[in-house]
Amino acid sequence: MPRPLGRTVKAAASAGALAGLVTVAGPATSAWARPPLPLVMDAAFHNDCLSSHNALRARHQAPALTVDQALVSYAKQRIAQVTRYDGLQGGRRGLGTDYGENQYWYRTSPSTRVASCADGVRNWYDGSRFYDYARPGFSARTGLFTQIVWKGTTKLGCARAAGPGAQGHETYVLCVYRAPGNVSDAYRENVFPAR
């Protein structure tokens, strides 16, 4: 059975269900690490990421994002760190405050289906069901969603890696955003209801 999960700079996912705030997750030593999974990216992947984000941003009155190649390079570095552990246990090690980040993990067995970027974006957007526009602010249930539709964000870079893992065939999708979303006291000006 597929098990999708996601992450943002301030929200994290555990190997079972969305968890509370996490600053650093994962094993403390590299003894538990494995080699990173191989990248699975092409122009269609980047187009999928951009169009999935921008369709949802348009619904929430946020301007379209553009792909930034420097962010794509950074996303590749980050996904190499994250995929060294099964699930989303790679944490935020090395993640600065200049970027927002959403992560998605998908596993399936025995199939070797590779999840799309749109799969990850739909999973992150699912938090919109819980967002309270009357009381805007951060919560672990909505942080992935608010990063997607954050009005002040203008640039996007995504990466995807996939391959066999300890828990079946795994796909990781990781997107980084500039300017980052989920900034305290800025939700009212950056997160709008869907039209």
CSV table of C-alpha atoms in Angstrom, one decimal:
chain,number,residue,atom,x,y,z
A,1,MET,CA,0.0,0.0,0.0
A,2,PRO,CA,1.5,3.4,-0.9
A,3,ARG,CA,2.4,5.6,2.0
A,4,PRO,CA,2.8,9.3,1.0
A,5,LEU,CA,4.3,11.8,3.5
A,6,GLY,CA,5.5,15.3,3.3
A,7,ARG,CA,7.6,18.0,5.0
A,8,THR,CA,8.2,21.7,5.1
A,9,VAL,CA,10.7,23.9,6.9
A,10,LYS,CA,8.6,24.1,10.0
A,11,ALA,CA,6.5,20.9,9.7
A,12,ALA,CA,7.7,17.4,9.5
A,13,ALA,CA,6.4,14.0,8.7
A,14,SER,CA,7.3,10.8,10.5
A,15,ALA,CA,7.2,7.3,9.0
A,16,GLY,CA,3.5,6.9,10.1
A,17,ALA,CA,1.6,10.2,10.2
A,18,LEU,CA,2.2,13.9,10.3
A,19,ALA,CA,4.1,14.8,13.5
A,20,GLY,CA,4.5,18.0,15.4
A,21,LEU,CA,7.3,20.5,15.0
A,22,VAL,CA,10.7,19.0,14.4
A,23,THR,CA,14.0,20.8,14.1
A,24,VAL,CA,16.3,17.9,13.3
A,25,ALA,CA,15.4,14.3,12.7
A,26,GLY,CA,17.2,11.2,11.7
A,27,PRO,CA,20.0,9.1,13.1
A,28,ALA,CA,22.8,10.9,14.9
A,29,THR,CA,25.6,9.2,13.1
A,30,SER,CA,26.4,8.2,9.6
A,31,ALA,CA,26.6,4.6,10.5
A,32,TRP,CA,22.9,4.3,9.8
A,33,ALA,CA,23.2,6.1,6.4
A,34,ARG,CA,23.1,4.4,3.0
A,35,PRO,CA,24.2,5.8,-0.4
A,36,PRO,CA,21.8,8.4,-1.8
A,37,LEU,CA,19.2,7.2,-4.2
A,38,PRO,CA,19.7,8.1,-7.8
A,39,LEU,CA,18.1,11.2,-9.3
A,40,VAL,CA,15.1,10.7,-11.6
A,41,MET,CA,14.6,14.1,-13.2
A,42,ASP,CA,14.0,15.5,-16.7
A,43,ALA,CA,12.3,18.4,-18.3
A,44,ALA,CA,8.8,16.8,-17.9
A,45,PHE,CA,9.5,16.5,-14.1
A,46,HIS,CA,10.3,20.2,-13.8
A,47,ASN,CA,7.3,21.2,-15.9
A,48,ASP,CA,5.1,19.0,-13.7
A,49,CYS,CA,6.4,20.6,-10.5
A,50,LEU,CA,5.9,24.1,-11.9
A,51,SER,CA,2.5,23.6,-13.4
A,52,SER,CA,1.2,21.8,-10.2
A,53,HIS,CA,2.3,24.6,-8.0
A,54,ASN,CA,1.1,27.4,-10.2
A,55,ALA,CA,-2.3,25.9,-10.7
A,56,LEU,CA,-2.9,25.9,-7.0
A,57,ARG,CA,-1.2,29.3,-6.4
A,58,ALA,CA,-3.6,30.8,-9.0
A,59,ARG,CA,-6.6,29.4,-7.0
A,60,HIS,CA,-5.2,31.2,-3.9
A,61,GLN,CA,-4.5,34.5,-5.7
A,62,ALA,CA,-0.7,34.1,-5.5
A,63,PRO,CA,1.6,34.9,-8.5
A,64,ALA,CA,3.1,32.2,-10.6
A,65,LEU,CA,6.5,30.8,-9.6
A,66,THR,CA,9.5,30.5,-11.9
A,67,VAL,CA,12.1,27.7,-11.8
A,68,ASP,CA,15.5,28.9,-10.6
A,69,GLN,CA,18.4,26.7,-11.6
A,70,ALA,CA,20.4,27.6,-8.5
A,71,LEU,CA,17.4,26.3,-6.4
A,72,VAL,CA,17.3,23.1,-8.5
A,73,SER,CA,21.0,22.5,-7.8
A,74,TYR,CA,20.4,23.1,-4.1
A,75,ALA,CA,17.3,20.7,-4.2
A,76,LYS,CA,19.6,18.0,-5.7
A,77,GLN,CA,22.1,18.5,-2.8
A,78,ARG,CA,19.3,18.3,-0.3
A,79,ILE,CA,17.7,15.2,-1.8
A,80,ALA,CA,21.1,13.5,-1.7
A,81,GLN,CA,21.2,14.1,2.1
A,82,VAL,CA,17.6,13.2,2.7
A,83,THR,CA,17.6,9.9,0.7
A,84,ARG,CA,20.5,8.5,2.7
A,85,TYR,CA,17.8,7.4,5.3
A,86,ASP,CA,14.6,5.4,4.8
A,87,GLY,CA,11.5,7.5,5.0
A,88,LEU,CA,11.8,11.2,5.9
A,89,GLN,CA,14.4,10.8,8.5
A,90,GLY,CA,17.1,12.9,6.9
A,91,GLY,CA,15.9,16.0,8.7
A,92,ARG,CA,16.9,19.5,8.1
A,93,ARG,CA,20.6,19.1,8.6
A,94,GLY,CA,22.3,21.9,6.8
A,95,LEU,CA,19.1,23.7,5.8
A,96,GLY,CA,19.5,27.5,6.1
A,97,THR,CA,16.8,30.0,6.7
A,98,ASP,CA,17.0,31.4,3.1
A,99,TYR,CA,14.7,28.7,1.7
A,100,GLY,CA,11.4,27.0,2.4
A,101,GLU,CA,11.3,23.3,1.8
A,102,ASN,CA,8.7,20.6,1.3
A,103,GLN,CA,9.5,16.9,1.2
A,104,TYR,CA,7.4,14.0,0.0
A,105,TRP,CA,8.1,10.3,0.4
A,106,TYR,CA,6.3,7.6,-1.4
A,107,ARG,CA,6.8,3.9,-1.1
A,108,THR,CA,5.3,1.0,-2.9
A,109,SER,CA,5.9,-2.8,-3.1
A,110,PRO,CA,6.2,-4.8,-5.2
A,111,SER,CA,5.6,-2.2,-7.9
A,112,THR,CA,8.4,0.1,-8.8
A,113,ARG,CA,6.1,3.1,-9.7
A,114,VAL,CA,7.9,6.4,-9.4
A,115,ALA,CA,5.7,9.1,-7.9
A,116,SER,CA,5.3,12.4,-9.8
A,117,CYS,CA,5.9,15.9,-8.5
A,118,ALA,CA,2.1,16.4,-8.8
A,119,ASP,CA,1.6,13.5,-6.3
A,120,GLY,CA,3.8,15.4,-3.8
A,121,VAL,CA,2.2,18.8,-4.4
A,122,ARG,CA,-1.3,17.2,-4.0
A,123,ASN,CA,-0.2,15.6,-0.7
A,124,TRP,CA,1.2,19.0,0.6
A,125,TYR,CA,-1.9,20.8,-0.5
A,126,ASP,CA,-4.1,18.5,1.5
A,127,GLY,CA,-3.4,20.6,4.6
A,128,SER,CA,-5.6,23.3,3.1
A,129,ARG,CA,-8.6,21.5,4.6
A,130,PHE,CA,-7.4,22.4,8.0
A,131,TYR,CA,-6.2,26.0,7.5
A,132,ASP,CA,-8.2,28.6,9.4
A,133,TYR,CA,-8.3,31.9,7.4
A,134,ALA,CA,-10.0,33.6,10.4
A,135,ARG,CA,-7.0,32.8,12.6
A,136,PRO,CA,-4.0,32.7,10.2
A,137,GLY,CA,-0.8,31.2,11.3
A,138,PHE,CA,1.4,28.2,11.3
A,139,SER,CA,0.5,24.6,12.3
A,140,ALA,CA,2.1,21.3,11.5
A,141,ARG,CA,-1.0,20.2,9.6
A,142,THR,CA,-1.0,23.2,7.3
A,143,GLY,CA,2.7,24.3,6.9
A,144,LEU,CA,3.1,22.3,3.7
A,145,PHE,CA,0.1,23.9,2.1
A,146,THR,CA,0.9,27.4,3.2
A,147,GLN,CA,4.4,27.1,1.6
A,148,ILE,CA,2.9,26.2,-1.7
A,149,VAL,CA,0.5,29.2,-1.8
A,150,TRP,CA,2.7,31.7,0.0
A,151,LYS,CA,2.3,35.0,-2.0
A,152,GLY,CA,5.8,36.3,-1.3
A,153,THR,CA,7.5,33.2,-2.7
A,154,THR,CA,8.6,33.7,-6.3
A,155,LYS,CA,11.2,31.0,-7.1
A,156,LEU,CA,11.1,27.2,-7.1
A,157,GLY,CA,13.6,24.4,-7.5
A,158,CYS,CA,12.7,20.7,-7.2
A,159,ALA,CA,14.5,17.3,-7.3
A,160,ARG,CA,13.3,13.7,-7.3
A,161,ALA,CA,15.2,10.5,-6.5
A,162,ALA,CA,13.9,6.9,-6.5
A,163,GLY,CA,15.1,3.4,-6.1
A,164,PRO,CA,14.9,0.3,-3.9
A,165,GLY,CA,14.9,1.0,-0.1
A,166,ALA,CA,14.5,-1.1,3.0
A,167,GLN,CA,10.7,-0.5,2.9
A,168,GLY,CA,10.1,-1.2,-0.8
A,169,HIS,CA,10.6,1.0,-3.8
A,170,GLU,CA,10.9,4.6,-2.6
A,171,THR,CA,10.4,8.0,-4.3
A,172,TYR,CA,11.4,11.2,-2.7
A,173,VAL,CA,10.3,14.6,-4.1
A,174,LEU,CA,11.9,17.7,-2.6
A,175,CYS,CA,11.1,21.3,-3.5
A,176,VAL,CA,12.8,24.4,-2.2
A,177,TYR,CA,11.3,27.9,-2.3
A,178,ARG,CA,12.6,31.4,-2.2
A,179,ALA,CA,11.5,33.6,-0.4
A,180,PRO,CA,10.5,31.1,2.2
A,181,GLY,CA,6.9,30.9,3.4
A,182,ASN,CA,5.6,30.3,6.9
A,183,VAL,CA,7.0,33.5,8.3
A,184,SER,CA,5.5,34.5,11.7
A,185,ASP,CA,3.0,37.4,11.6
A,186,ALA,CA,2.9,37.4,7.7
A,187,TYR,CA,0.2,34.8,7.0
A,188,ARG,CA,-2.7,37.3,6.5
A,189,GLU,CA,-0.7,39.1,3.7
A,190,ASN,CA,0.5,35.8,2.1
A,191,VAL,CA,-2.2,33.1,2.4
A,192,PHE,CA,-5.6,33.7,0.8
A,193,PRO,CA,-8.7,31.5,0.4
A,194,ALA,CA,-9.2,29.6,-2.8
A,195,ARG,CA,-11.4,31.3,-5.3
